[in-house]
Coordinates of C-alpha atoms in Angstrom, one line a residue:
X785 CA 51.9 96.4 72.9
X786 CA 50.2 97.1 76.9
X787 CA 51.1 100.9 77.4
X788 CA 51.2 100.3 81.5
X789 CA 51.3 102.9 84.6
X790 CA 53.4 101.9 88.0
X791 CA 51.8 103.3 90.9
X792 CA 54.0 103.0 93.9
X793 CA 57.8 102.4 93.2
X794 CA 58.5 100.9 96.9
X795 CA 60.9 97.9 97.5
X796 CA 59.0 95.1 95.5
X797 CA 58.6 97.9 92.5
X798 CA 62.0 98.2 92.0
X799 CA 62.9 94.6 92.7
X800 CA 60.3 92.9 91.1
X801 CA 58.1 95.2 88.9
X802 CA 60.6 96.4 86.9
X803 CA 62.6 93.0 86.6
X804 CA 59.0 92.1 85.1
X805 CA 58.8 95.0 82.8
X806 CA 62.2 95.0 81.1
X807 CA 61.7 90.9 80.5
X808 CA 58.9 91.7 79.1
X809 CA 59.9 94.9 76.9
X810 CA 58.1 92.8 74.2
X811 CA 54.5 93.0 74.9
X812 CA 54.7 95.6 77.7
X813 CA 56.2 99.5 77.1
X814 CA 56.1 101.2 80.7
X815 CA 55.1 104.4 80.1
X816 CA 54.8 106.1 83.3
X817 CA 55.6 105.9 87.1
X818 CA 54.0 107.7 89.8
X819 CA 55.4 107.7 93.7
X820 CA 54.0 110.2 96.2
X821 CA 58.3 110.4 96.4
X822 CA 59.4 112.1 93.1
X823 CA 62.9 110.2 93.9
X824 CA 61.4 106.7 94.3
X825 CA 59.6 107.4 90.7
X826 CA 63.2 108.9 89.1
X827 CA 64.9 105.4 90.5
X828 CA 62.3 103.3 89.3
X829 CA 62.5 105.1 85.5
X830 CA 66.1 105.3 85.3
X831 CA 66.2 101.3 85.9
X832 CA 63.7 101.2 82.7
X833 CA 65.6 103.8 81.0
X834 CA 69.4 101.8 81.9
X835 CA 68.0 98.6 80.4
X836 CA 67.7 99.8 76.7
X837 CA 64.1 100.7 77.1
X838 CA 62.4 104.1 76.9
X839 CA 62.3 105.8 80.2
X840 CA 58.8 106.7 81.6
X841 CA 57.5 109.8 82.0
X842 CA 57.1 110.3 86.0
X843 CA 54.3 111.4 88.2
X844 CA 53.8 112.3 92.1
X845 CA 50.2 112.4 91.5
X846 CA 48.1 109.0 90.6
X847 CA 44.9 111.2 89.4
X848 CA 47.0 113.2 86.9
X849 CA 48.7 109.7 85.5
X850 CA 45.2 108.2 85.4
X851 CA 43.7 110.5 83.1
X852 CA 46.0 109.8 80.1
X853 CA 44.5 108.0 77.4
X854 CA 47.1 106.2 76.6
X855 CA 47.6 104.1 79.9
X856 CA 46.2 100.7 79.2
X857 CA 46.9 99.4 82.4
X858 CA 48.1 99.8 86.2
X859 CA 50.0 97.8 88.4
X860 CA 49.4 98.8 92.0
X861 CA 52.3 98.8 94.3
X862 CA 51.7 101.0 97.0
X863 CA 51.3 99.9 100.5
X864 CA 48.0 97.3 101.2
X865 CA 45.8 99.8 102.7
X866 CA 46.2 102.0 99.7
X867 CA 45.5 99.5 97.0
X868 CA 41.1 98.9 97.2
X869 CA 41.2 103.2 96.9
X870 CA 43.8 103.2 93.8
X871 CA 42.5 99.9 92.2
X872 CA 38.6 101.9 92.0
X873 CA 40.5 105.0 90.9
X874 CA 41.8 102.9 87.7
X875 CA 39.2 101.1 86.7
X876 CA 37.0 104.3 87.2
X877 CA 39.5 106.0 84.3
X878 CA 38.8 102.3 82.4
X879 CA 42.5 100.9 83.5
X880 CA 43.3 97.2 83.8
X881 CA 44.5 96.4 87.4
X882 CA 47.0 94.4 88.4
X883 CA 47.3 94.7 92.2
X884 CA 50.1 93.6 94.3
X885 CA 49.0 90.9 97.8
X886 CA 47.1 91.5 99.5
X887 CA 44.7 93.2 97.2
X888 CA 43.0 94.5 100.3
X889 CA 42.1 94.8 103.9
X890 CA 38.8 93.8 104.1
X891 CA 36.4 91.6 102.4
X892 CA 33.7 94.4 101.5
X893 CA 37.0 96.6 99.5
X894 CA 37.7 93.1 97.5
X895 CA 34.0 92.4 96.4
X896 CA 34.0 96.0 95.4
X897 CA 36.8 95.6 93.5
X898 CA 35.6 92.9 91.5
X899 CA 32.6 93.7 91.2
X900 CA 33.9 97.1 89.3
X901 CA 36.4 95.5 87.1
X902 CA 33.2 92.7 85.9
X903 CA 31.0 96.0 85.5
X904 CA 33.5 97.8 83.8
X905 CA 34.4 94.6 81.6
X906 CA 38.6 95.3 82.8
X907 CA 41.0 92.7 84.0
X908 CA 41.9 92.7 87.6
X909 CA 44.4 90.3 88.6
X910 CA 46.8 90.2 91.9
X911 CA 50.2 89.2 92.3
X912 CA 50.3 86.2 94.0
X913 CA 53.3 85.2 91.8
X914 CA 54.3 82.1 93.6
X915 CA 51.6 80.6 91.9
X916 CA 54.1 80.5 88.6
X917 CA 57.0 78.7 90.3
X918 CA 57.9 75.9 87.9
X919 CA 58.0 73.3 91.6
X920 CA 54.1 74.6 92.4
X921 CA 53.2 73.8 88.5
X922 CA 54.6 70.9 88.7
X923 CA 52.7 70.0 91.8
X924 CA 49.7 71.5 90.4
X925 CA 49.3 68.8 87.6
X926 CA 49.8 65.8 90.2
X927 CA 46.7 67.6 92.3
X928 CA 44.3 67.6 88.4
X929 CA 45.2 64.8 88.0
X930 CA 44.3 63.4 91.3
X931 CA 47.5 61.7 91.8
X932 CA 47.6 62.3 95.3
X933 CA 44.2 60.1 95.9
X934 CA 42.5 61.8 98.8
X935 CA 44.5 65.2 99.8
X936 CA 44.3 64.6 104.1
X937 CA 46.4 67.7 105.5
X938 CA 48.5 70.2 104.1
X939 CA 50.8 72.8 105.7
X940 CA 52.0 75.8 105.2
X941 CA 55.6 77.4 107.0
X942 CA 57.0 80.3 106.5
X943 CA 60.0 81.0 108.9
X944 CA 61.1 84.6 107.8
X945 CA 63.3 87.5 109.9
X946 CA 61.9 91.1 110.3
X947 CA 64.0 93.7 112.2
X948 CA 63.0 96.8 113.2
X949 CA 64.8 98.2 110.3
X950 CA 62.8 96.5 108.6
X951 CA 59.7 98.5 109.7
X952 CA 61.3 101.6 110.2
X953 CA 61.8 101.8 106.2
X954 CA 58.1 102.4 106.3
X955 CA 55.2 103.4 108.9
X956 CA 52.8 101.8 107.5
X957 CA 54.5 98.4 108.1
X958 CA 52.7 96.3 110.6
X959 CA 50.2 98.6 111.4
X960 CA 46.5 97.9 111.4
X961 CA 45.0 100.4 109.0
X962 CA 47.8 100.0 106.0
X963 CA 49.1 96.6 106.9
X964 CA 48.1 94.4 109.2
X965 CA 51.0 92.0 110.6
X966 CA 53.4 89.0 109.2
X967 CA 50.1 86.7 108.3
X968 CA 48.7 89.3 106.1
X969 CA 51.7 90.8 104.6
X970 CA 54.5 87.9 104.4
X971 CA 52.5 84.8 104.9
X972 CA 49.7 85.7 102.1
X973 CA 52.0 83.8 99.2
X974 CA 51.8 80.3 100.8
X975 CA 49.0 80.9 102.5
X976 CA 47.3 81.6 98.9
X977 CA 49.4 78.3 97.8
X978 CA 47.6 75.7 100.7
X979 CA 44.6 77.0 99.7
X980 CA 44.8 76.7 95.8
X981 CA 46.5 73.2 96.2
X982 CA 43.9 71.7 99.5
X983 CA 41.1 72.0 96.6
X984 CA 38.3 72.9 98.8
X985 CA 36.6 76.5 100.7
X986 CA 37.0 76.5 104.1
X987 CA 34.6 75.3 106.6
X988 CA 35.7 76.3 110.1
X989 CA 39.4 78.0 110.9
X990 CA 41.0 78.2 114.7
X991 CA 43.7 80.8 114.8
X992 CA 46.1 82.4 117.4
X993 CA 48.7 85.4 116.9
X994 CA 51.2 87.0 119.1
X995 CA 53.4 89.5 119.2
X996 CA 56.9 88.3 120.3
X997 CA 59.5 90.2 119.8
X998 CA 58.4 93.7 117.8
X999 CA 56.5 95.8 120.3
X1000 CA 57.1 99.0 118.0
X1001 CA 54.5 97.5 115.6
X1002 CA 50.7 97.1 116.4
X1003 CA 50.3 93.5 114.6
X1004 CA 51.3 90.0 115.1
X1005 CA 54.5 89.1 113.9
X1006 CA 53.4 85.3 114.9
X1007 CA 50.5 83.7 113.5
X1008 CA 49.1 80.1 113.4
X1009 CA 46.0 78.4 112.6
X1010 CA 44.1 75.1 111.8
X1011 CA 42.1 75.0 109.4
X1012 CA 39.4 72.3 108.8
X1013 CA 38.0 72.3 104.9
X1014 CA 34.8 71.3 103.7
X1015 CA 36.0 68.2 102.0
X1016 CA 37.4 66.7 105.8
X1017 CA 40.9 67.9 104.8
X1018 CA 42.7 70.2 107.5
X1019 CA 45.5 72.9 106.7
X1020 CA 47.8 73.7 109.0
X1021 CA 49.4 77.3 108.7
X1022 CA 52.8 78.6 110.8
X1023 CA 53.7 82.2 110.1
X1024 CA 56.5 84.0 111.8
X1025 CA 58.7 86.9 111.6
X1026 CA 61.0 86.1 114.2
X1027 CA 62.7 83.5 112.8
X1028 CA 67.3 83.9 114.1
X1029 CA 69.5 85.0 113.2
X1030 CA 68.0 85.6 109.5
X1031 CA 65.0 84.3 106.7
X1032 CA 64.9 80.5 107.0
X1033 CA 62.1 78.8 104.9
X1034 CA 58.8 78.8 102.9
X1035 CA 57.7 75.4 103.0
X1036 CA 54.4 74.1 101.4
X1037 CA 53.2 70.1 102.2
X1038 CA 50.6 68.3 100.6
X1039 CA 49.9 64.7 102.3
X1040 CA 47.5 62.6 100.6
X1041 CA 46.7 59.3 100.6
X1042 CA 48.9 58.2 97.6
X1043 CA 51.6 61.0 97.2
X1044 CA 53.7 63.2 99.1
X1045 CA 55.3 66.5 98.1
X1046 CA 57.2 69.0 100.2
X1047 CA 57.8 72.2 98.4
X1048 CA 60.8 74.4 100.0
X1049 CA 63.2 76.6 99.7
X1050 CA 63.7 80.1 100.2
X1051 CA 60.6 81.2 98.1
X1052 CA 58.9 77.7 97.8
X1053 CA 61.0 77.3 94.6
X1054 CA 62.9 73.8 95.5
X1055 CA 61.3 70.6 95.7
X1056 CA 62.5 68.8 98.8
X1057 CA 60.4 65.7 98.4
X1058 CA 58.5 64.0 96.1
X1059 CA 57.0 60.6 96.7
X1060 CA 54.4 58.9 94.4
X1061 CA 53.8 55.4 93.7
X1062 CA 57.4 54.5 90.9
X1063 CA 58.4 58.3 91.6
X1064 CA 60.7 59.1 94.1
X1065 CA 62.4 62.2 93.4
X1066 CA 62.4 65.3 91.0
X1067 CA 64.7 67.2 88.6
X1068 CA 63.1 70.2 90.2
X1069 CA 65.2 69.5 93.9
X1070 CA 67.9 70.4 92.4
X1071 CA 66.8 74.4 91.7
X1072 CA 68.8 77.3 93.2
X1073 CA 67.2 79.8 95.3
X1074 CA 66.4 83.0 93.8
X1075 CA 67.9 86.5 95.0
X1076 CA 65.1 87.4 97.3
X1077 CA 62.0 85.7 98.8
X1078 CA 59.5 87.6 96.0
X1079 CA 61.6 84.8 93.8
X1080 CA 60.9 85.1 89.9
X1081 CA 57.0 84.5 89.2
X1082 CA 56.2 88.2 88.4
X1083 CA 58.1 87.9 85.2
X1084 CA 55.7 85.1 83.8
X1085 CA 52.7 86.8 86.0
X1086 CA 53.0 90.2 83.7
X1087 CA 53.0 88.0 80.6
X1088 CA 49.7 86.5 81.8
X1089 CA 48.3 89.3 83.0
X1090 CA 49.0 90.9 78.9
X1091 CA 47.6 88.1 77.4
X1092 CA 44.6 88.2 79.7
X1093 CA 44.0 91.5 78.1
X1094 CA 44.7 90.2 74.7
X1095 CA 42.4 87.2 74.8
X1096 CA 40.0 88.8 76.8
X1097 CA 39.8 86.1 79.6
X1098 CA 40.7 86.4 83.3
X1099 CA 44.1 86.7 84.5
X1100 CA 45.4 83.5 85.7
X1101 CA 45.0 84.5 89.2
X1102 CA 41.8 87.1 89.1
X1103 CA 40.2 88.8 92.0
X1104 CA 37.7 85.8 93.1
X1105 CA 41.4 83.9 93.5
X1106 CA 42.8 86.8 95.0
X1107 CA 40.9 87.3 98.1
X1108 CA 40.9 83.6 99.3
X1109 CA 44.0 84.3 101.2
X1110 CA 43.2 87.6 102.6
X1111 CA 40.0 86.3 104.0
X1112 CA 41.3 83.2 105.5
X1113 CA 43.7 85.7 107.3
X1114 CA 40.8 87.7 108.7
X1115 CA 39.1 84.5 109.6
X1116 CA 42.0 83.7 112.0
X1117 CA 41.8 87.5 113.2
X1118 CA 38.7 87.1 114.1
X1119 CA 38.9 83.7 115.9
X1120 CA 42.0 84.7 117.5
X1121 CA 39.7 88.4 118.8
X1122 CA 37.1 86.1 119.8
X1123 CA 39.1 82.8 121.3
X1124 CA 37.3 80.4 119.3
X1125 CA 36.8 78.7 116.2
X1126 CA 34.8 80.3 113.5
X1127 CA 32.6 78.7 111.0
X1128 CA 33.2 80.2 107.0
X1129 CA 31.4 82.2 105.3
X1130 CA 32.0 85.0 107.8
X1131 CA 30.1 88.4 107.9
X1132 CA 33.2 90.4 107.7
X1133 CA 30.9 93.4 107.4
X1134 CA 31.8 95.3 110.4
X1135 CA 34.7 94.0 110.7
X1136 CA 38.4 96.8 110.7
X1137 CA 41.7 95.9 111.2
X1138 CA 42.5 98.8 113.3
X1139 CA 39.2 98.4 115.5
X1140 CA 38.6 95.0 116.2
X1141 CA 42.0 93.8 116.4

């Protein structure tokens, strides 16, 4: 049994996390929650507590939590800019991570982080649950496979609605230093998904962003970018948080040269076309739409991230995996600071949200 620590019992804690937890009361025992709001932590452990299982003790300071031995592990879900300073914290008290998206702000945090958990020999995975849907597996054998012949462009949409209630449920929302805007904070997921299915790094990346319609933040809440891979391949990537009256889409399209897929829905969780040479269709189009846009995938994310531990192998989506997205979104930062195109790897050394930006 993983004896685990919550840090941060927010909106995709109580939502998520915990949905994750009590469907995995098997292999996981929660046995401790820890929210700088004493409130936030009570909610979270009464949900525990109200589904059969034991409640967890509760904490409004991390550093006390951390220093019981028998914490395992830690998943991390505070706000972004929090997460590089309480994922070090952990692993320095020899805790397995599991860090929500984006697992940082900066490319220097991330390699720290994994540089830690290899030195410390400790799992660090990050939540990029999407990953898990049973339409992106499905997807994800036709690309081993090389069904799709030569992948040519891919895309990836997400047409979402933020209000400014929204961001007034938290400062830290769409600001620089904790945050960054709608490509970093809601467009990560898909963004993660082109990347993972496109099957080769980045070679040069042309972004823009704007702000539209949410001048009370500092970030974009529109963001777009090509994206031309070392393979030939181009991505294309459409984020926006001013999509009326309400959430629209998450789409995800793979184009190649002998298959097409288009991967919708309200969390990429519906196939809405598949197209291979004697397949047209799926079983998989007819799928309802989860309850939210964080869909299901942190249910079979925790189990991986256990058995991770168990095996002693990396978690199916580790920190190398982790920080693709986050660094393809400060790639189109930095081309949209500078008005051009710029070539990967980038020296993202001096390189601050809430400077350059």
């Amino acid at each position: 049994m993983l004896k685990l620590a919550v840090i941060g019992c927010g909106r995709i804690a109580q939502t998520k996390h915990s949905e994750a937890i009590i469907k995995n009361s098997d292999i996981i025992e929660n046995v401790a929650v820890c929210d700088l709001k004493e409130e936030r932590a009570e909610q979270f452990a009464s949900k525990v507590e109200n589904s059969g299982l034991k409640k967890p003790d509760i904490y409004t300071d991390y550093g006390k939590l951390l220093k019981r031995t028998d914490v395992d592990a830690v998943a991390i879900a505070t706000e972004s800019g929090k997460h590089y300073e309480l994922t070090l914290a952990a692993l320095q008290n020899n805790k397995h991570v599991l860090v929500e998206k984006p697992m940082a702000l900066s490319t220097k945090h991330m390699n720290e982080m994994i540089e830690f958990a290899k030195k410390k020999n400790l799992k660090l995975g990050v939540c990029f649950q999407n990953r898990f849907n049973p339409p992106i597996q499905e997807l994800r054998k036709k690309i081993t496979t090389n069904s799709f012949g030569r992948i040519l462009h891919g895309q990836a949409s997400i047409r979402w609605n933020r209000n400014e209630e929204y961001y007034k449920q938290a400062k830290w929302r769409g600001t620089w230093e904790y945050d960054g805007g709608t490509l970093m904070n809601q467009c990560t997921h898909n963004i993660d998904l082109l990347l993972w299915n496109m099957g080769s790094e980045i070679n040069e990346i042309y972004g823009v962003i704007q702000n539209f319609t949410h001048p009370y933040i500092e970030a974009e809440d529109f963001g777009g970018a090509i994206i031309k891979f070392k393979n030939g391949s181009v991505g294309i990537i459409e984020g926006s948080a001013n999509i009326y009256p309400k959430n629209l889409e998450e789409t995800l399209s793979i184009f190649g040269e002998k298959g097409t897929v288009v991967i919708g829905g309200l969390a990429v969780n519906k196939i809405k076309y598949w197209r291979f040479e004697g397949e047209d269709g799926h079983p998989f189009q007819n799928l309802p739409d989860p309850d939210t846009v964080y869909g299901s995938g942190h249910i079979p994310l925790y189990r991986d991230f256990y058995q991770s531990i168990k095996e002693d192998r990396d978690p199916f989506i580790n920190g190398d995996e982790g920080k693709k997205a986050v660094e393809a979104v400060l790639g189109i930062y930095k081309s949209a600071l500078l008005d051009r195109p710029v070539k990967f790897p980038i020296d993202f050394s001096t390189m601050e949200l809430k400077r350059d930006i």
